[in-house]
Amino acid sequence: MTSVQGTAVDIPTEDGVADAYLAHPGDGVPRPAVLLFQDAFGLRPQLRSMADRLAEAGYTVLVPNVFYRHGRAPVFELPEFIDPDARPEIFEKIMPVMQALTPELAMRDAGAYLRWLDERPEVADGPVALTGYCMGARLSLLTAGTYPDRVAAAAGFHGGRLATDTPDSPHLVAGNITAELYFGHADDDPSLPPEQIERLATALTEAGVRHHYEVYDGAPHGFTQADTASYHREGDERHWAALLDLLKRTF
């Protein structure tokens, strides 16, 4: 097992400073970078643990607090085990913050994260990979389409609202994407109904984007997050296998 070094870092952006977590192998060798986009609950021990696991596999991983405009992480006071059904007030606090992060702001920030990675000694030369969870899957898709020259691969898991009928829907960037994409969709997910899955797949196919998607049977929205009531072990293990396979092909 590769030893991992994890560090809290600050990233200058056009609108302030984003706090983040950086994990990388401790051998001092530059590694390909993975930009990991958070779910709605934000930067917390669970996401740091996921970053460490990717670093153990040989990557330099950055997890930014995309809600930095509302404070440093943790932006929300969360229990050790998150059950939104039992604690509806959690989402009452989160939803306005999520809605305030417009695609324009998010992509301006993504440019800052990518530039910061470019300058780090822990990062090997070349494009990066992306992975995102819940709302982070949208950010992953948007970033792949906004910065195609910087992104070699992008993944999204239990993403929601990936292909809506709104003018800023993430699927509309498909024509710009040069990366290979993978999506692991949650089963029977109200935030990503079958018509959106089909709309996304059609847009990517028509744009000639290399992509693959799967619906994980029995895995609910949020299935990768072990600190939540939505965790689904089989779905999570399937996610890790798919993600690591994508990264192996990419780098």
Coordinates of N, CA, C and O in Angstrom, one line a residue, residues 9-123:
V9 N -5.2 22.9 1.9 CA -4.6 23.9 1.1 C -5.6 25.0 0.8 O -6.8 24.8 0.9
D10 N -5.1 26.1 0.3 CA -6.0 27.3 -0.1 C -5.7 27.6 -1.6 O -4.6 27.6 -2.0
I11 N -6.8 27.8 -2.3 CA -6.7 28.1 -3.7 C -7.2 29.4 -4.1 O -8.4 29.7 -3.9
P12 N -6.4 30.3 -4.6 CA -7.0 31.7 -5.0 C -7.9 31.5 -6.2 O -7.6 30.8 -7.1
T13 N -9.0 32.2 -6.1 CA -10.0 32.2 -7.2 C -10.3 33.7 -7.5 O -9.9 34.6 -6.8
E14 N -11.1 33.9 -8.5 CA -11.4 35.3 -8.9 C -12.4 35.9 -7.8 O -12.5 37.2 -7.8
D15 N -13.0 35.1 -7.0 CA -13.9 35.6 -6.0 C -13.5 35.4 -4.6 O -14.3 35.6 -3.6
G16 N -12.2 35.0 -4.3 CA -11.8 34.8 -3.0 C -10.8 33.7 -2.9 O -9.9 33.5 -3.8
V17 N -10.9 32.9 -1.8 CA -10.0 31.8 -1.6 C -10.8 30.6 -1.3 O -11.6 30.6 -0.3
A18 N -10.6 29.5 -2.0 CA -11.3 28.2 -1.8 C -10.4 27.3 -1.0 O -9.3 27.1 -1.4
D19 N -10.9 26.9 0.2 CA -10.1 25.9 1.0 C -10.4 24.5 0.3 O -11.4 24.3 -0.4
A20 N -9.4 23.6 0.5 CA -9.5 22.4 -0.2 C -8.6 21.3 0.5 O -7.8 21.7 1.4
Y21 N -8.7 20.1 0.1 CA -7.9 19.0 0.6 C -7.1 18.4 -0.6 O -7.7 18.1 -1.6
L22 N -5.8 18.3 -0.4 CA -4.9 17.7 -1.4 C -4.3 16.4 -0.8 O -3.8 16.4 0.3
A23 N -4.5 15.3 -1.6 CA -3.9 14.0 -1.2 C -3.0 13.5 -2.3 O -3.4 13.6 -3.5
H24 N -1.9 12.9 -1.9 CA -1.0 12.4 -3.0 C -0.1 11.4 -2.3 O 0.1 11.4 -1.1
P25 N 0.5 10.5 -3.2 CA 1.5 9.5 -2.6 C 2.6 10.3 -2.0 O 3.1 11.3 -2.4
G26 N 3.1 9.7 -0.9 CA 4.2 10.4 -0.1 C 5.6 10.2 -0.6 O 6.5 10.5 0.1
D27 N 5.7 9.7 -1.9 CA 7.1 9.4 -2.4 C 7.7 10.6 -3.1 O 8.9 10.5 -3.6
G28 N 7.0 11.7 -3.2 CA 7.5 12.8 -3.9 C 7.5 12.8 -5.4 O 8.0 13.8 -6.0
V29 N 7.0 11.8 -6.0 CA 7.0 11.6 -7.4 C 5.7 12.3 -8.0 O 4.6 12.0 -7.5
P30 N 5.8 13.2 -9.0 CA 4.6 13.8 -9.5 C 3.7 12.8 -10.1 O 4.1 11.8 -10.8
R31 N 2.4 12.9 -9.9 CA 1.4 11.9 -10.3 C 0.3 12.6 -11.1 O 0.0 13.8 -10.9
P32 N -0.4 11.9 -12.0 CA -1.6 12.5 -12.7 C -2.6 13.0 -11.7 O -2.8 12.4 -10.6
A33 N -3.2 14.1 -12.0 CA -4.2 14.7 -11.1 C -5.6 14.3 -11.3 O -6.0 14.1 -12.4
V34 N -6.3 14.2 -10.2 CA -7.8 14.0 -10.2 C -8.4 15.1 -9.4 O -8.1 15.3 -8.2
L35 N -9.4 15.8 -10.0 CA -10.1 16.8 -9.4 C -11.5 16.2 -9.0 O -12.2 15.7 -9.8
L36 N -11.7 16.1 -7.7 CA -12.9 15.4 -7.1 C -13.9 16.5 -6.6 O -13.6 17.3 -5.8
F37 N -15.1 16.4 -7.3 CA -16.1 17.4 -6.9 C -17.1 16.8 -5.9 O -17.6 15.7 -6.1
Q38 N -17.3 17.5 -4.9 CA -18.1 17.1 -3.7 C -19.6 16.8 -4.0 O -20.1 17.3 -5.0
D39 N -20.2 16.1 -3.1 CA -21.7 16.1 -3.1 C -22.2 17.3 -2.3 O -21.5 18.2 -1.9
A40 N -23.5 17.3 -2.1 CA -24.2 18.5 -1.5 C -23.7 18.7 0.0 O -23.8 19.8 0.5
F41 N -23.3 17.6 0.7 CA -22.9 17.8 2.1 C -21.5 18.4 2.2 O -21.2 18.8 3.3
G42 N -20.8 18.4 1.2 CA -19.5 19.2 1.2 C -18.3 18.5 1.7 O -18.3 17.3 2.0
L43 N -17.2 19.2 1.7 CA -15.9 18.7 2.1 C -15.9 18.3 3.6 O -16.1 19.1 4.5
R44 N -15.7 17.0 3.8 CA -15.8 16.5 5.2 C -14.9 15.2 5.2 O -14.3 14.8 4.2
P45 N -14.8 14.5 6.4 CA -13.9 13.3 6.4 C -14.2 12.3 5.4 O -13.3 11.6 4.9
Q46 N -15.5 12.0 5.1 CA -15.8 11.0 4.0 C -15.1 11.3 2.7 O -14.5 10.4 2.1
L47 N -15.1 12.6 2.3 CA -14.5 12.9 1.0 C -13.0 12.9 1.1 O -12.3 12.5 0.1
R48 N -12.5 13.2 2.2 CA -11.0 13.1 2.4 C -10.6 11.7 2.3 O -9.5 11.3 1.8
S49 N -11.4 10.8 2.9 CA -11.1 9.4 2.8 C -11.1 8.8 1.4 O -10.3 8.0 1.0
M50 N -12.1 9.3 0.6 CA -12.1 8.9 -0.8 C -10.9 9.4 -1.6 O -10.3 8.7 -2.4
A51 N -10.5 10.7 -1.3 CA -9.3 11.2 -1.9 C -8.1 10.4 -1.5 O -7.2 10.1 -2.4
D52 N -8.0 10.0 -0.3 CA -6.8 9.2 0.2 C -6.8 7.9 -0.6 O -5.7 7.4 -0.9
R53 N -8.0 7.3 -0.8 CA -8.0 6.0 -1.5 C -7.5 6.2 -2.9 O -6.8 5.3 -3.5
L54 N -7.9 7.2 -3.6 CA -7.4 7.5 -4.9 C -5.9 7.8 -4.9 O -5.2 7.3 -5.8
A55 N -5.4 8.5 -3.9 CA -4.0 8.7 -3.8 C -3.2 7.4 -3.6 O -2.1 7.3 -4.2
E56 N -3.8 6.5 -2.8 CA -3.1 5.2 -2.6 C -3.0 4.5 -4.0 O -2.1 3.7 -4.2
A57 N -3.9 4.7 -4.9 CA -3.9 4.1 -6.2 C -2.9 4.8 -7.2 O -2.7 4.3 -8.3
G58 N -2.3 5.9 -6.7 CA -1.2 6.5 -7.5 C -1.6 7.9 -8.1 O -0.9 8.3 -9.1
Y59 N -2.5 8.6 -7.5 CA -2.9 9.9 -8.1 C -2.8 11.0 -7.1 O -2.8 10.8 -5.9
T60 N -2.6 12.2 -7.6 CA -2.7 13.4 -6.8 C -4.1 14.0 -6.9 O -4.6 14.2 -8.0
V61 N -4.8 14.1 -5.7 CA -6.2 14.3 -5.7 C -6.5 15.7 -5.0 O -6.1 15.9 -3.9
L62 N -7.3 16.5 -5.7 CA -7.7 17.8 -5.1 C -9.2 17.7 -4.9 O -10.0 17.5 -5.8
V63 N -9.7 18.1 -3.6 CA -11.1 18.1 -3.3 C -11.4 19.6 -2.8 O -11.2 19.9 -1.6
P64 N -11.9 20.4 -3.7 CA -12.1 21.8 -3.2 C -13.5 21.9 -2.5 O -14.4 21.2 -2.8
N65 N -13.6 22.9 -1.6 CA -14.8 23.2 -1.0 C -15.5 24.2 -2.0 O -15.2 25.4 -2.0
V66 N -16.4 23.7 -2.8 CA -17.0 24.5 -3.8 C -18.0 25.5 -3.2 O -18.4 26.4 -3.9
F67 N -18.3 25.4 -2.0 CA -19.2 26.3 -1.3 C -18.4 27.4 -0.5 O -18.9 28.0 0.4
Y68 N -17.1 27.6 -0.9 CA -16.2 28.5 -0.1 C -16.8 29.9 0.0 O -16.4 30.6 1.0
R69 N -17.6 30.4 -0.8 CA -18.2 31.7 -0.7 C -19.0 31.9 0.5 O -19.3 33.0 1.0
H70 N -19.4 30.7 1.1 CA -20.3 30.7 2.3 C -19.5 30.3 3.5 O -20.1 30.2 4.6
G71 N -18.2 30.2 3.4 CA -17.4 29.9 4.6 C -16.5 28.7 4.3 O -16.6 27.9 3.3
R72 N -15.5 28.5 5.2 CA -14.6 27.4 5.1 C -15.3 26.1 5.5 O -16.3 26.1 6.3
A73 N -14.9 25.0 5.0 CA -15.5 23.7 5.4 C -15.1 23.4 6.9 O -14.0 23.7 7.3
P74 N -16.1 22.8 7.6 CA -17.4 22.4 7.1 C -18.4 23.6 7.1 O -18.5 24.3 8.1
V75 N -19.0 23.8 5.9 CA -19.9 24.9 5.8 C -21.2 24.7 6.6 O -21.8 25.6 7.1
F76 N -21.6 23.4 6.7 CA -22.8 23.0 7.4 C -22.4 22.2 8.6 O -21.4 21.4 8.6
E77 N -23.1 22.3 9.7 CA -22.9 21.4 10.8 C -23.6 20.1 10.5 O -24.8 20.1 10.4
L78 N -22.8 19.1 10.4 CA -23.4 17.8 10.0 C -23.2 16.7 11.2 O -22.1 16.8 11.8
P79 N -24.1 15.8 11.3 CA -23.9 14.7 12.3 C -22.9 13.7 11.7 O -22.6 13.8 10.5
E80 N -22.3 12.9 12.5 CA -21.4 11.9 12.0 C -22.0 11.0 11.0 O -21.4 10.6 10.0
F81 N -23.3 10.6 11.2 CA -24.0 9.8 10.2 C -25.2 10.7 9.7 O -26.0 11.2 10.5
I82 N -25.3 10.9 8.4 CA -26.2 11.8 7.8 C -27.4 11.1 7.3 O -27.3 10.2 6.4
D83 N -28.6 11.4 7.9 CA -29.9 10.8 7.4 C -30.8 11.9 7.1 O -31.5 12.4 8.0
P84 N -30.9 12.4 5.9 CA -31.7 13.5 5.5 C -33.2 13.3 5.9 O -33.9 14.3 6.2
D85 N -33.7 12.1 5.8 CA -35.1 11.8 6.1 C -35.3 12.1 7.6 O -36.4 12.6 8.0
A86 N -34.3 11.8 8.4 CA -34.5 12.0 9.9 C -34.2 13.5 10.3 O -34.6 14.0 11.3
R87 N -33.4 14.1 9.4 CA -32.9 15.5 9.7 C -33.2 16.4 8.5 O -32.3 16.9 7.8
P88 N -34.5 16.7 8.2 CA -34.8 17.5 7.0 C -34.2 18.9 7.1 O -34.0 19.5 6.0
E89 N -33.9 19.4 8.3 CA -33.3 20.7 8.4 C -32.0 20.8 7.7 O -31.5 21.9 7.4
I90 N -31.3 19.7 7.5 CA -30.0 19.7 6.9 C -30.2 20.3 5.5 O -29.4 21.2 5.0
F91 N -31.1 19.8 4.7 CA -31.3 20.2 3.3 C -31.9 21.6 3.3 O -31.7 22.3 2.3
E92 N -32.6 22.0 4.3 CA -33.1 23.4 4.3 C -32.0 24.4 4.3 O -32.1 25.5 3.8
K93 N -30.9 24.0 4.9 CA -29.7 24.9 4.9 C -28.9 24.7 3.7 O -28.3 25.7 3.2
I94 N -28.8 23.5 3.1 CA -28.0 23.3 2.0 C -28.5 23.8 0.7 O -27.8 24.3 -0.1
M95 N -29.8 23.7 0.5 CA -30.4 24.0 -0.8 C -30.1 25.4 -1.3 O -29.7 25.6 -2.4
P96 N -30.3 26.4 -0.4 CA -30.0 27.8 -0.9 C -28.5 28.0 -1.3 O -28.2 28.7 -2.3
V97 N -27.6 27.3 -0.6 CA -26.2 27.4 -1.0 C -25.9 26.7 -2.3 O -25.2 27.2 -3.1
M98 N -26.5 25.5 -2.5 CA -26.4 24.9 -3.8 C -26.9 25.7 -4.9 O -26.2 25.8 -6.0
Q99 N -28.0 26.3 -4.8 CA -28.7 27.1 -5.8 C -27.9 28.4 -6.1 O -27.9 28.9 -7.2
A100 N -27.1 28.9 -5.1 CA -26.3 30.1 -5.4 C -25.1 29.8 -6.2 O -24.5 30.7 -6.8
L101 N -24.7 28.5 -6.3 CA -23.5 28.2 -7.1 C -24.0 27.9 -8.5 O -24.3 26.8 -9.0
T102 N -24.1 29.0 -9.3 CA -24.5 28.9 -10.7 C -23.5 28.3 -11.5 O -22.3 28.2 -11.2
P103 N -23.8 27.7 -12.7 CA -22.8 27.2 -13.6 C -21.7 28.2 -13.9 O -20.5 27.8 -14.0
E104 N -22.1 29.4 -14.1 CA -21.0 30.4 -14.4 C -20.0 30.5 -13.3 O -18.8 30.5 -13.5
L105 N -20.5 30.6 -12.1 CA -19.6 30.7 -10.9 C -18.7 29.4 -10.8 O -17.5 29.5 -10.5
A106 N -19.4 28.3 -10.9 CA -18.8 27.0 -10.7 C -17.6 26.8 -11.7 O -16.6 26.3 -11.4
M107 N -17.9 27.2 -13.0 CA -16.9 27.0 -14.0 C -15.7 28.0 -13.9 O -14.6 27.8 -14.3
R108 N -16.0 29.2 -13.4 CA -15.0 30.2 -13.1 C -14.0 29.6 -12.0 O -12.8 29.6 -12.1
D109 N -14.6 29.0 -11.0 CA -13.9 28.3 -10.0 C -13.1 27.1 -10.5 O -11.9 26.9 -10.2
A110 N -13.7 26.3 -11.4 CA -13.0 25.2 -11.9 C -11.8 25.6 -12.7 O -10.7 24.9 -12.6
G111 N -11.8 26.7 -13.4 CA -10.6 27.2 -14.0 C -9.5 27.5 -13.0 O -8.3 27.2 -13.3
A112 N -9.9 28.0 -11.9 CA -8.9 28.3 -10.8 C -8.3 27.0 -10.3 O -7.1 26.9 -10.0
Y113 N -9.1 26.0 -10.1 CA -8.6 24.7 -9.5 C -7.7 24.1 -10.5 O -6.6 23.6 -10.1
L114 N -8.0 24.1 -11.8 CA -7.1 23.5 -12.8 C -5.8 24.3 -12.9 O -4.7 23.7 -13.1
R115 N -5.9 25.6 -12.9 CA -4.6 26.4 -12.9 C -3.7 26.1 -11.7 O -2.5 26.0 -11.8
W116 N -4.3 26.0 -10.6 CA -3.6 25.7 -9.3 C -2.9 24.3 -9.5 O -1.7 24.2 -9.1
L117 N -3.6 23.3 -10.0 CA -3.0 22.0 -10.2 C -1.8 22.1 -11.1 O -0.8 21.3 -11.0
D118 N -2.0 22.9 -12.2 CA -0.9 23.0 -13.1 C 0.4 23.4 -12.5 O 1.5 23.1 -13.0
E119 N 0.4 24.1 -11.4 CA 1.6 24.7 -10.8 C 2.1 23.9 -9.6 O 3.2 24.3 -9.1
R120 N 1.5 22.8 -9.3 CA 1.9 22.0 -8.1 C 3.0 21.0 -8.5 O 2.9 20.3 -9.5
P121 N 4.0 20.9 -7.7 CA 5.0 19.9 -7.9 C 4.6 18.5 -7.8 O 5.2 17.5 -8.3
E122 N 3.4 18.3 -7.0 CA 2.9 16.9 -6.9 C 2.2 16.4 -8.1 O 1.8 15.2 -8.1
V123 N 2.0 17.3 -9.1 CA 1.2 16.9 -10.2 C 2.0 16.7 -11.5 O 2.9 17.6 -11.8

